[in-house]
Coordinates of C-alpha atoms in Angstrom, one line a residue:
X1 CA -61.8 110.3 36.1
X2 CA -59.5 107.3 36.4
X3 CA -55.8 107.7 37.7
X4 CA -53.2 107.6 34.8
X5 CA -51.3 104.3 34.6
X6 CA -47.7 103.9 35.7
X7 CA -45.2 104.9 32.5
X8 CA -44.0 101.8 31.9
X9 CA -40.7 100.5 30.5
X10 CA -41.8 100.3 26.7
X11 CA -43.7 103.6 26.9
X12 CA -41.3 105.7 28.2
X13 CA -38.7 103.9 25.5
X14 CA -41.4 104.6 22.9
X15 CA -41.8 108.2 23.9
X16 CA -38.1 108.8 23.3
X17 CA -37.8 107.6 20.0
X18 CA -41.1 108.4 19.0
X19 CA -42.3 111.3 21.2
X20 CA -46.2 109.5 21.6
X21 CA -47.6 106.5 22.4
X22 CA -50.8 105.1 21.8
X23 CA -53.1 102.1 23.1
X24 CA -56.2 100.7 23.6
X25 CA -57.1 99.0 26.9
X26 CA -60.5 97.6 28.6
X27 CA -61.6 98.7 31.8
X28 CA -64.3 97.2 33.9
X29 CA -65.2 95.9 30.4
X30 CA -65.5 98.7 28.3
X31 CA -62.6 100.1 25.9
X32 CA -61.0 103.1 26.3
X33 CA -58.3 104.2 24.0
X34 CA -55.1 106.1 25.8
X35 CA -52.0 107.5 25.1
X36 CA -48.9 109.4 26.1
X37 CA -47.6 112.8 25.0
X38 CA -43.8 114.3 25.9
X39 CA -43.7 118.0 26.4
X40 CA -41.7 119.9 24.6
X41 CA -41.0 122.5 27.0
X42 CA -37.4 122.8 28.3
X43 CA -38.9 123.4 31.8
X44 CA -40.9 120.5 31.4
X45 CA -38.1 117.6 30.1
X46 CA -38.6 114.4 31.7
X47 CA -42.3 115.1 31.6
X48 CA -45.4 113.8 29.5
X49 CA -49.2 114.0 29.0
X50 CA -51.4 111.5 29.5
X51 CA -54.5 111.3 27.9
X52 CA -57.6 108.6 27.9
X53 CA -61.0 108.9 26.1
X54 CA -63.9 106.4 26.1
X55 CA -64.6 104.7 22.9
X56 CA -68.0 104.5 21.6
X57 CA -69.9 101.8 21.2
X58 CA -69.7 101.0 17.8
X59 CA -66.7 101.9 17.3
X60 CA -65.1 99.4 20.0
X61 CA -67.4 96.9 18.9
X62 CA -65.8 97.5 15.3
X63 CA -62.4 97.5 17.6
X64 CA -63.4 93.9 19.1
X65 CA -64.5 92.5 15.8
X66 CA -61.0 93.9 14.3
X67 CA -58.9 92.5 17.7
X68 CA -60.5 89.4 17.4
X69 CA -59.8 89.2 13.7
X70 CA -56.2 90.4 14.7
X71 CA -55.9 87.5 17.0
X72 CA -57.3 84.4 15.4
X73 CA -54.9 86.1 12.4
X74 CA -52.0 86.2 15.0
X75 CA -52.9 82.7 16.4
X76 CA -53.4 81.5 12.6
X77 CA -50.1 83.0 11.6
X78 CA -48.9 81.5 14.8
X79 CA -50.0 77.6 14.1
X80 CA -49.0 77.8 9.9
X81 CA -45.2 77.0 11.3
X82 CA -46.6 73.8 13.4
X83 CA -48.9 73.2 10.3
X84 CA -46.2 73.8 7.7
X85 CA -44.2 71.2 10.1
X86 CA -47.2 68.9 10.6
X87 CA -47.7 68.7 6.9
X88 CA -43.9 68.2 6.1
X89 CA -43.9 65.3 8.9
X90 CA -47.2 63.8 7.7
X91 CA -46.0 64.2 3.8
X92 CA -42.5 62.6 4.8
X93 CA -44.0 59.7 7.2
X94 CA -45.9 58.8 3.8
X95 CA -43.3 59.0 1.6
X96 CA -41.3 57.0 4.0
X97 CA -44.4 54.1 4.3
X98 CA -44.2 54.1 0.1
X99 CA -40.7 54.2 0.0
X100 CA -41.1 51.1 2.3
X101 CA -44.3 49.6 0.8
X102 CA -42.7 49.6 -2.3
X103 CA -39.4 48.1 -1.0
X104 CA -40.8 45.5 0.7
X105 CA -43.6 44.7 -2.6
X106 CA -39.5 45.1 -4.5
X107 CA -38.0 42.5 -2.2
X108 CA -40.9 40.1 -2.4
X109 CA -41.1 40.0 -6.1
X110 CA -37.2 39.9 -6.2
X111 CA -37.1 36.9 -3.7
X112 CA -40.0 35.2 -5.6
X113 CA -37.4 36.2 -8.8
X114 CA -34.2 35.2 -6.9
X115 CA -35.5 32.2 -4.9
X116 CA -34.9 29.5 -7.5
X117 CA -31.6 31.0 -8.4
X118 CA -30.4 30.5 -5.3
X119 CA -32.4 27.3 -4.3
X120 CA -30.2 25.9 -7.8
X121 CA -26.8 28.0 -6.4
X122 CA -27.3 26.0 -3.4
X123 CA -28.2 22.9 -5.5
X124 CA -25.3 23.1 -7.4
X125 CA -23.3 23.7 -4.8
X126 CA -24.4 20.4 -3.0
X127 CA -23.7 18.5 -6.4
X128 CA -20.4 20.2 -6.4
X129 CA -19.9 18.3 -2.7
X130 CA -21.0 15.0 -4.3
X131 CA -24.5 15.2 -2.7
X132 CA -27.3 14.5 -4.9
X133 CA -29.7 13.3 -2.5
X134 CA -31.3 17.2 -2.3
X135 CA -33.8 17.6 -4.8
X136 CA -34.7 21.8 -5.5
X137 CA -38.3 22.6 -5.1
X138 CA -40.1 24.2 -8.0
X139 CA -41.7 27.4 -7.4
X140 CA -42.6 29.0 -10.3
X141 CA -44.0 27.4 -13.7
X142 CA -42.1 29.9 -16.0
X143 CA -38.9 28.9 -17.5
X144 CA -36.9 29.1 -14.0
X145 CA -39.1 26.4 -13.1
X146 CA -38.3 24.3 -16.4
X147 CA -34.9 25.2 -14.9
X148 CA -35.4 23.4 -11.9
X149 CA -36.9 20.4 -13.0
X150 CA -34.6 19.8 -15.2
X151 CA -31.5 20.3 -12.9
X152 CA -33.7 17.8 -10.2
X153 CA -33.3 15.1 -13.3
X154 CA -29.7 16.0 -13.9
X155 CA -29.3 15.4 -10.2
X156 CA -31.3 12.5 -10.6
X157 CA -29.6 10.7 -13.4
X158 CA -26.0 11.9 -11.6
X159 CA -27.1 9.8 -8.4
X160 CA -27.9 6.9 -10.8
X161 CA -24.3 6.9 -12.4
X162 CA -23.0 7.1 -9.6
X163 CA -24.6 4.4 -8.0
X164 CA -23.7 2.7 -11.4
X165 CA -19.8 3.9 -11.1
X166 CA -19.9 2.9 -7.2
X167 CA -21.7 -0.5 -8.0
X168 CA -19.3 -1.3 -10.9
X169 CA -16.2 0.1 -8.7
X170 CA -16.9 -3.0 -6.2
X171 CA -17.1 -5.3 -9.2
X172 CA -14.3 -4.7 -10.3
X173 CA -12.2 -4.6 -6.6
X174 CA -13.9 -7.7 -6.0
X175 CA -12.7 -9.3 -9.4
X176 CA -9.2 -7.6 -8.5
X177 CA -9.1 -9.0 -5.0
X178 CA -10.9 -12.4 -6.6
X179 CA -7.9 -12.1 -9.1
X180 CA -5.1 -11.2 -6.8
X181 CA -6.3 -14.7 -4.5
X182 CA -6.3 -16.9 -7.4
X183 CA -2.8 -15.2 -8.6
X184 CA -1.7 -15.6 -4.9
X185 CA -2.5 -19.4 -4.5
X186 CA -0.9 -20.3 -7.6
X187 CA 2.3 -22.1 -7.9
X188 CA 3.8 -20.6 -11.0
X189 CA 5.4 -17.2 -10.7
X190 CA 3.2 -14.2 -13.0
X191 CA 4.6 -10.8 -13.9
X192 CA 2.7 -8.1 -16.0
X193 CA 4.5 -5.7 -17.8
X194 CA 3.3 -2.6 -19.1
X195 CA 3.5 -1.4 -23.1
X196 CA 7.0 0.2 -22.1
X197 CA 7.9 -2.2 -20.3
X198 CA 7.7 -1.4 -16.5
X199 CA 7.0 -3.6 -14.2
X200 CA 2.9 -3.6 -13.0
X201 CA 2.1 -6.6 -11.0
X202 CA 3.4 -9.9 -10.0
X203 CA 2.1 -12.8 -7.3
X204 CA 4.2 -14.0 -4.2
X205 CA 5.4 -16.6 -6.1
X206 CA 7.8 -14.9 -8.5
X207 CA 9.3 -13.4 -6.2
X208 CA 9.9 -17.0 -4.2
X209 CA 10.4 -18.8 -7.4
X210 CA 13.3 -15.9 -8.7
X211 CA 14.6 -15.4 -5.3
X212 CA 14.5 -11.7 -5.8
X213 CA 12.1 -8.8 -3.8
X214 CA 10.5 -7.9 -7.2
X215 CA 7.9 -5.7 -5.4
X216 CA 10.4 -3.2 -4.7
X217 CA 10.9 -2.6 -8.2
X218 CA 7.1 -1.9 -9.2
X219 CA 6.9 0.7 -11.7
X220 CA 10.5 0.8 -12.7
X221 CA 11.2 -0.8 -16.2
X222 CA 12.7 -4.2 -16.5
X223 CA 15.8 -2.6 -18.6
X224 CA 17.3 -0.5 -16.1
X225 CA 17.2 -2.9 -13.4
X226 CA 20.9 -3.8 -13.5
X227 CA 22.1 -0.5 -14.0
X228 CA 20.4 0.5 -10.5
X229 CA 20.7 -3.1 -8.9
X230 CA 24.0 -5.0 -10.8
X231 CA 22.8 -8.9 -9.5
X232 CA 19.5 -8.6 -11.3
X233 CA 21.6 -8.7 -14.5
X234 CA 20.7 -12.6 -14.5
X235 CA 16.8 -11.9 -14.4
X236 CA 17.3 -9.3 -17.1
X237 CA 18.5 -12.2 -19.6
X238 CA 15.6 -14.7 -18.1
X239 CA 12.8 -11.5 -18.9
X240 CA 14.8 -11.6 -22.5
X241 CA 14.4 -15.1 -23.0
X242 CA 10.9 -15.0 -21.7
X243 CA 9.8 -12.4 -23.7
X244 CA 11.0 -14.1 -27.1
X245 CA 8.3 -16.7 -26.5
X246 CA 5.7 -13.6 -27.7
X247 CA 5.7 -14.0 -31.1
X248 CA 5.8 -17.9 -31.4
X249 CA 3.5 -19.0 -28.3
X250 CA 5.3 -21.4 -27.0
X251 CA 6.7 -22.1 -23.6
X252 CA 10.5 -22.4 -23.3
X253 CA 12.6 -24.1 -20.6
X254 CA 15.4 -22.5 -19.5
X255 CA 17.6 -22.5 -16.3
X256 CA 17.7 -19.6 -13.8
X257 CA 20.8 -18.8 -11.4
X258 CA 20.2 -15.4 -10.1
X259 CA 18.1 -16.4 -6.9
X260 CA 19.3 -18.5 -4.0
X261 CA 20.1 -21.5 -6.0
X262 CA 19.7 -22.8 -9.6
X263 CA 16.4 -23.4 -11.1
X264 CA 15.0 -24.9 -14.3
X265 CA 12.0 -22.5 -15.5
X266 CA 9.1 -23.6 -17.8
X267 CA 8.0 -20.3 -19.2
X268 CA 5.9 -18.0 -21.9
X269 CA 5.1 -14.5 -22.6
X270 CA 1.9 -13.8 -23.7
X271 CA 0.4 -10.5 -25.1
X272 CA -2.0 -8.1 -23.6
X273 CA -5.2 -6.8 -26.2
X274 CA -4.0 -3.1 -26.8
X275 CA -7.6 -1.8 -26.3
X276 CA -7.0 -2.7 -22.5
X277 CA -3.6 -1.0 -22.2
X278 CA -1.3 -3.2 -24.0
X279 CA 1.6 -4.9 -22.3
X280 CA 2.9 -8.2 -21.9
X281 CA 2.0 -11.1 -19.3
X282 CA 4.9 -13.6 -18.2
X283 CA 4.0 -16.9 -16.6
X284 CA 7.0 -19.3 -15.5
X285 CA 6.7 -22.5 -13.6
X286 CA 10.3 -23.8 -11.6
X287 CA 10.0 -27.5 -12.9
X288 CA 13.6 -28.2 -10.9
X289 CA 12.2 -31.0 -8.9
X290 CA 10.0 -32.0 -12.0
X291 CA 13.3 -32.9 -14.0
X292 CA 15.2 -34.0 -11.4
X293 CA 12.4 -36.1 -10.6
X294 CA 12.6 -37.3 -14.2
X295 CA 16.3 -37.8 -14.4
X296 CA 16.1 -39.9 -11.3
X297 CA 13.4 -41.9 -12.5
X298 CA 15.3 -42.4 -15.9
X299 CA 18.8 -43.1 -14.0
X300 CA 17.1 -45.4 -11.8
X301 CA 15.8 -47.4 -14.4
X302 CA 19.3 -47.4 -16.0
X303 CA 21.1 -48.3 -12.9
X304 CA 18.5 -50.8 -12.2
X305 CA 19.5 -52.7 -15.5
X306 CA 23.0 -52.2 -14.9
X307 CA 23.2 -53.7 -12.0
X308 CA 21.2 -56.5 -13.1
X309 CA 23.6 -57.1 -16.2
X310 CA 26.5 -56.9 -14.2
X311 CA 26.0 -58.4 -11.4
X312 CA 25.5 -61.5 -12.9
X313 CA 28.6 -62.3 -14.8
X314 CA 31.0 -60.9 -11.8
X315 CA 30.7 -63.5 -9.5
X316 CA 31.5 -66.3 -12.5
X317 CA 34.3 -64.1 -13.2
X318 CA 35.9 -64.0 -9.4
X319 CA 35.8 -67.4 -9.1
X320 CA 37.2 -68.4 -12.6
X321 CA 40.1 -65.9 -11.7
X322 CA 40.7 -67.9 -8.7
X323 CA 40.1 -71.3 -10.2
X324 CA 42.9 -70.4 -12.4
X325 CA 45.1 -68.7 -10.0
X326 CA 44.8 -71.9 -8.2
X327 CA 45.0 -74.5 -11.0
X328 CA 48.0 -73.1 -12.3
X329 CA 50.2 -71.9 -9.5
X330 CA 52.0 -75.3 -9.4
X331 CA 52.6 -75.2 -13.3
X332 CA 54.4 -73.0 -14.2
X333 CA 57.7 -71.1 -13.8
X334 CA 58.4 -68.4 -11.0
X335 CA 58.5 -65.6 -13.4
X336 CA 54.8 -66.9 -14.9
X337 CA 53.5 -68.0 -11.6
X338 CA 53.9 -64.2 -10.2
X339 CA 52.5 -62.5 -13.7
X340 CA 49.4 -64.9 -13.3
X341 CA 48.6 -63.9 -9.3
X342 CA 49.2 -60.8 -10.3
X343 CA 47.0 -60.4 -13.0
X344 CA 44.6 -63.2 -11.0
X345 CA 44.5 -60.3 -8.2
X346 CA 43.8 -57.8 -10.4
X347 CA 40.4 -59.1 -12.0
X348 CA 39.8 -60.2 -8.4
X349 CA 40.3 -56.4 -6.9
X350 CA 38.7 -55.2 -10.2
X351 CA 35.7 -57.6 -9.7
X352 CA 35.2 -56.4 -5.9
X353 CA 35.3 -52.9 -7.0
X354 CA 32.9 -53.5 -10.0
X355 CA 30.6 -55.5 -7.1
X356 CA 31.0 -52.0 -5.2
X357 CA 29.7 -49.6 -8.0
X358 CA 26.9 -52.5 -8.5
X359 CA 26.0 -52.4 -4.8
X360 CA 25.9 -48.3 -5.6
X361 CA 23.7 -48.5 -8.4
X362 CA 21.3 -51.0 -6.3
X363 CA 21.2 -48.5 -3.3
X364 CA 20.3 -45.4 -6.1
X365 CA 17.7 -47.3 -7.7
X366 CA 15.7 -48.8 -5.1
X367 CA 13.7 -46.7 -2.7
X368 CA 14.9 -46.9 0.9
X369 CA 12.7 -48.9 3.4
X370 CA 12.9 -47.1 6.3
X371 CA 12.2 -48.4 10.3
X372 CA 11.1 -44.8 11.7
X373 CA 11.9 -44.2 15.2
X374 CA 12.1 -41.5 18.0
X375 CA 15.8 -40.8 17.8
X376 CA 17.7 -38.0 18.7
X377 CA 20.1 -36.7 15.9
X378 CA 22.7 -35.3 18.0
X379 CA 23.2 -38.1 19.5
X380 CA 23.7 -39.9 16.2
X381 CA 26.0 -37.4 15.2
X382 CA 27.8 -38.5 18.3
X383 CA 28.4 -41.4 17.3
X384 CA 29.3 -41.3 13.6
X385 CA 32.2 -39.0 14.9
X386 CA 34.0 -41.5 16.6
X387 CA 34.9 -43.0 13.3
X388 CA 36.3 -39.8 12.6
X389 CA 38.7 -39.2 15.6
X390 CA 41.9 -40.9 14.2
X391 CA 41.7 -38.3 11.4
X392 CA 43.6 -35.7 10.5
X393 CA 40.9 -33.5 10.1
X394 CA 39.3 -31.9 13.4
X395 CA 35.9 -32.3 13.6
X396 CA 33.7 -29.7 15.6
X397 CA 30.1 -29.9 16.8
X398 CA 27.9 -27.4 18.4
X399 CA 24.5 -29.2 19.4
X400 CA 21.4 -27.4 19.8
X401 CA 20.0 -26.8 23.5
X402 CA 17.1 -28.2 22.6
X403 CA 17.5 -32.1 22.0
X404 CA 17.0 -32.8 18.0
X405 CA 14.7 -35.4 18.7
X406 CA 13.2 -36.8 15.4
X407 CA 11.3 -40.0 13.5
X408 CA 14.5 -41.4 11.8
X409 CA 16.0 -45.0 10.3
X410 CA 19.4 -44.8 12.6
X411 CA 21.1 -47.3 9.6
X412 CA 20.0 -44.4 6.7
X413 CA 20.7 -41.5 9.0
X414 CA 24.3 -43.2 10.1
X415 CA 24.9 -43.4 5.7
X416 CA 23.9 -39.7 5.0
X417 CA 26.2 -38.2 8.5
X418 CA 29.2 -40.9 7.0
X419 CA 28.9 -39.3 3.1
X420 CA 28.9 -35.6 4.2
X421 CA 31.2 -36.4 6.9
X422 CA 33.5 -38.2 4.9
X423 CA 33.4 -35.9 2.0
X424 CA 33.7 -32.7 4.0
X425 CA 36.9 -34.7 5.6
X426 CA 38.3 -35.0 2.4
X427 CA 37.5 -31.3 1.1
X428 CA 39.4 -29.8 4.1
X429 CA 42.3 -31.7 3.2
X430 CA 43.5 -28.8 0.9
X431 CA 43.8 -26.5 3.9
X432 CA 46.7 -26.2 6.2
X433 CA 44.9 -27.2 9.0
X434 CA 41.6 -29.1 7.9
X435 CA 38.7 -28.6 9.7
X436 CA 34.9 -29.5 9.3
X437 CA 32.7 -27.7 12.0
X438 CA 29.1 -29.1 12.4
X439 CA 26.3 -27.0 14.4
X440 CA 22.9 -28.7 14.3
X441 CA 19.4 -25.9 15.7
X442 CA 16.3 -26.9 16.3
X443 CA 14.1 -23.8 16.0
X444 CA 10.1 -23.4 15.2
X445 CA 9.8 -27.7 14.4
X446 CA 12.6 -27.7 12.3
X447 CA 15.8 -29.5 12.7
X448 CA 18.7 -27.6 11.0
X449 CA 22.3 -29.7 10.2
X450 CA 25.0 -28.1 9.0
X451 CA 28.5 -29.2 7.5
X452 CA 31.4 -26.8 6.7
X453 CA 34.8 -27.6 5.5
X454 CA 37.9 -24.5 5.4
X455 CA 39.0 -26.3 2.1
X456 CA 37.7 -27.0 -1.3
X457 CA 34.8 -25.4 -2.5
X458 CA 32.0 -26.5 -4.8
X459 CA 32.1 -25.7 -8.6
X460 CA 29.6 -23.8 -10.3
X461 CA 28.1 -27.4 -12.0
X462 CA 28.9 -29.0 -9.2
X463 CA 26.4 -26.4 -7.3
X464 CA 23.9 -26.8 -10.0
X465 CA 23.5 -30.7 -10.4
X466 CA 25.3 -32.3 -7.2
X467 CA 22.1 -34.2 -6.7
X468 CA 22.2 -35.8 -10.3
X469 CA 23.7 -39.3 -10.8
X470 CA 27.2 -39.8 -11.5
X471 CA 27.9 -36.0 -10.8
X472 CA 30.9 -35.6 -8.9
X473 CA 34.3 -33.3 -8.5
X474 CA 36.4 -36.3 -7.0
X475 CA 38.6 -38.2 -9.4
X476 CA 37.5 -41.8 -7.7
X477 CA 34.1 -40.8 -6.8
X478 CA 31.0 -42.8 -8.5
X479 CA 28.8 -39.9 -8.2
X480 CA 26.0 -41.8 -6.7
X481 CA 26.7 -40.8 -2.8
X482 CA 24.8 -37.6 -2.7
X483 CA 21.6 -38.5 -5.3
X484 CA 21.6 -41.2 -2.7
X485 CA 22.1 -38.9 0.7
X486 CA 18.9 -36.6 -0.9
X487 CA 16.5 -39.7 -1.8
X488 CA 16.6 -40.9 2.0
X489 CA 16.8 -37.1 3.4
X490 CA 13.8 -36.6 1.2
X491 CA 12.4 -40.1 2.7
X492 CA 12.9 -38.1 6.2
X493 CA 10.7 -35.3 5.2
X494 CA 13.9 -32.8 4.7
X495 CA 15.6 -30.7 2.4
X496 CA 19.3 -30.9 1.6
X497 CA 21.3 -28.0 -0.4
X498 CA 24.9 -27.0 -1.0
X499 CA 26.6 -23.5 -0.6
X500 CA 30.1 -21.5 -0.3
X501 CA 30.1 -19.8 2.3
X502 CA 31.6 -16.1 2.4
X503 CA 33.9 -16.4 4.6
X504 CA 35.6 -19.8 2.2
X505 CA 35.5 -23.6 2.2
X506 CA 31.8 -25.7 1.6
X507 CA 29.0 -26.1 3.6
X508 CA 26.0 -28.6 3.6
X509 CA 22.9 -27.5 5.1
X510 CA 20.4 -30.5 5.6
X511 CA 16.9 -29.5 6.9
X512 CA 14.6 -32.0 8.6
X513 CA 11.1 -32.3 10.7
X514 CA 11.7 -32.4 14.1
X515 CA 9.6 -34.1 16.9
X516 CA 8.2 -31.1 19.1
X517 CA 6.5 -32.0 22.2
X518 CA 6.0 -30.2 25.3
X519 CA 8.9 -31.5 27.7
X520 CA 11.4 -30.2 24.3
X521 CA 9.7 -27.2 24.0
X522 CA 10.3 -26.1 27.8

């Protein structure tokens, strides 16, 4: 017989709650089915019975077939967790690849779907930038792809107009630059004034022919200039008189005294077509020289037969004035003898001075032949003042550093220096202490002469036609000194114009070419 096993730990636990326990077991390979048995005896607590019995044959082979069926159901029941969870894995892996199939099969048809949408979103977005050099491909043939060929020939015709605007934008800054030259390089002054009257543009030479920085005013209307700027009251009246030429076309002359010195202006208005804005253009001409030109011309023809018609009787009369003087003288009584020389001296005297204002008119209405040399006006200055120093007027000269060196006639220069001289002389003789200060510059080849007096000034016509014939503010005076002075200062090359000074008394500025060469220069 075998020995009994140990009791082990889950037997003798089973034997206490249950009293038994029962097993089967294999030894040396064949079953044997065993068990344990308390005793109820008091004398025997603590105690049980073992027992152990073969099993037969069929019976454990029954047993095997039932363990083994046990087991593979054990090991079955075992594996239907890691199935379950195989399953479940394997189940959620393929839901996962549809899930993901079908996104991606999702995402390809929405791109094919949403490509052109946002190939024209980014079109449209380069049009927005002003680039239409981007054509969209077309992918489909549906109507997104009618879509897109029709925004590439949107794009299309945009590039052409703009092309078109870009082309037609140089044509016309071309034909504005091409029309600001030819405005720029002509003589006569032109203004454009808007439908309301504000001021659009105007050419270099209105503002030198009004004296005035028009530009300053661009955009501003031509009826509040003198409320902002008092002095262009004057060019307020010209624009008034300018502007009445609109309705009958035709130019009107007028004379201008708001800039730096009077002016006679040839002018018109002429209207704008309303379809290109409306407005008014004004075009005025300064025609000062023109008239004077014209006056001189017709006063030298008059002074030319004047002294012609004259002259020739004045000599006959002298000498018959003498003839008598000398004829009679023994003749007659004291008291007749004195009546006849004087009256004899008087046609005499009269005669000279008549001979005088001839001699005047012959000197206005010939041109001056001048002998041009290198001379130096100061030093010609120089000398005219030496007549002057007896005087009781002070004369004062500042000279330039630079020597005022010059082509000049030293007989013509000498008569212009002894008119202004003489006539500044005798327009300081008003003030306390008469004074005639002289200051002669030669700056950038231009010789600069001026002559002020502390005493009389000019008058406002005097200022405005001094250079005409047989103008003149001096009781005695002919009037033919300074038309004469400007003909040879004109000879000279130079300008000659009167002012009054600010600070009081007359000045006469003369303005001449002068001879710049290097050794002057340094």
């Amino acid at each position: 017989a075998l020995p009994p096993p140990p009791a082990e730990k889950e037997v003798a636990e089973e034997l206490q709650r249950h009293g038994s326990s029962r097993s089967v077991t294999n030894i040396n390979g064949k079953l044997y089915a065993q068990g344990w048995l308390a005793l109820p005896a008091a004398q025997e607590k603590g105690k049980a019975l073992f027992f152990r019995r073969p099993i037969p044959d069929n019976v454990a082979r029954d047993a095997e077939l039932i363990e083994n069926a046990r087991s593979k159901y054990a090991e079955l029941t075992y594996a239907k967790q890691g199935l379950q969870t195989f399953f479940l894995i394997t189940l959620l892996a393929a839901a996962l690849l549809s899930i993901m199939l079908a996104l991606v099969i999702a995402l390809y048809f929405a791109r094919r779907f949403i490509e052109p949408i946002l190939s024209l979103a980014e079109g449209a977005k380069a049009v927005a930038q002003g680039d239409f050099s981007q054509p969209r491909p077309v992918y489909r043939n549906d109507e997104l792809g009618q879509l897109t060929r029709l925004f590439n020939h949107m794009t299309e015709q945009l590039a052409i107009a703009r092309e078109a605007e870009e082309l037609n934008r140089i044509r016309q800054e071309a034909a504005r630059h091409y029309l600001e030259t030819v405005l720029e390089s002509l003589t006569a002054g032109v203004i454009t004034l808007d439908e309301t009257g504000r001021l659009k543009t105007l050419n270099r030479s209105a503002e030198n022919i009004l004296g005035l920085p028009l530009s300053e005013l661009s955009g501003s209307n031509w009826h509040d200039w003198p409320q902002s700027v008092p002095q262009y009251l004057l060019l307020t009246e010209l624009f008034q008189t300018i502007l009445a030429t609109e309705h009958t076309g035709k130019p009107v002359q007028t004379a201008y005294t708001g800039g730096d010195e009077a002016r006679i202006l040839l002018a018109k208005a002429t209207p704008l077509p309303a379809d290109n804005g409306g407005g008014t253009v004004l075009v005025f001409d300064d025609i000062t020289l023109l008239v004077r030109a014209q006056k001189e011309a017709a006063w030298g023809e008059v002074a030319k037969r004047l002294a012609h018609e004259i002259r020739n009787p004045l000599t006959p009369i002298q000498l018959s004035a003498e003839r008598l003087a000398w004829k009679l003288q023994d003749k007659l009584g004291e008291q007749d003898a004195q009546i006849l020389a004087r009256s004899t001296d008087t046609i005499i005297k009269q005669v000279a001075a008549m001979k005088e204002m001839v001699e005047a008119f012959r000197n206005y209405a010939r041109a001056p032949s001048l002998k041009l040399e290198k001379q130096d006006l100061n030093k010609i200055i120089e000398e005219v003042l030496l007549l002057y120093e007896a005087g009781a007027c002070t004369f004062d000269a500042v000279f330039s550093n630079i020597p005022a060196v010059m082509y000049a006639d030293t007989t013509a220069m000498r008569q212009v220096l002894h008119n202004i001289f003489k006539n500044a002389a005798e327009a300081a003789e008003e003030a306390a202490q008469p004074e005639v200060h002289i200051h002669t510059d030669n700056t950038d080849g231009k010789i600069t002469l001026t002559v002020a007096n502390n005493g009389k000034i000019f008058g406002k016509d005097m200022l405005a036609n001094a250079f005409e014939p047989y103008v003149t503010d001096k009781p005695t005076g002919t009037g033919l000194g300074l038309p004469v002075v400007k003909k040879i200062v004109e000879e000279h090359g130079g300008r000659i114009a009167l002012s009054n000074p600010a600070e009081g008394g007359a000045s006469v500025k003369i303005t001449l070419p002068a001879l710049v060469e290097e050794h002057y220069e340094k």
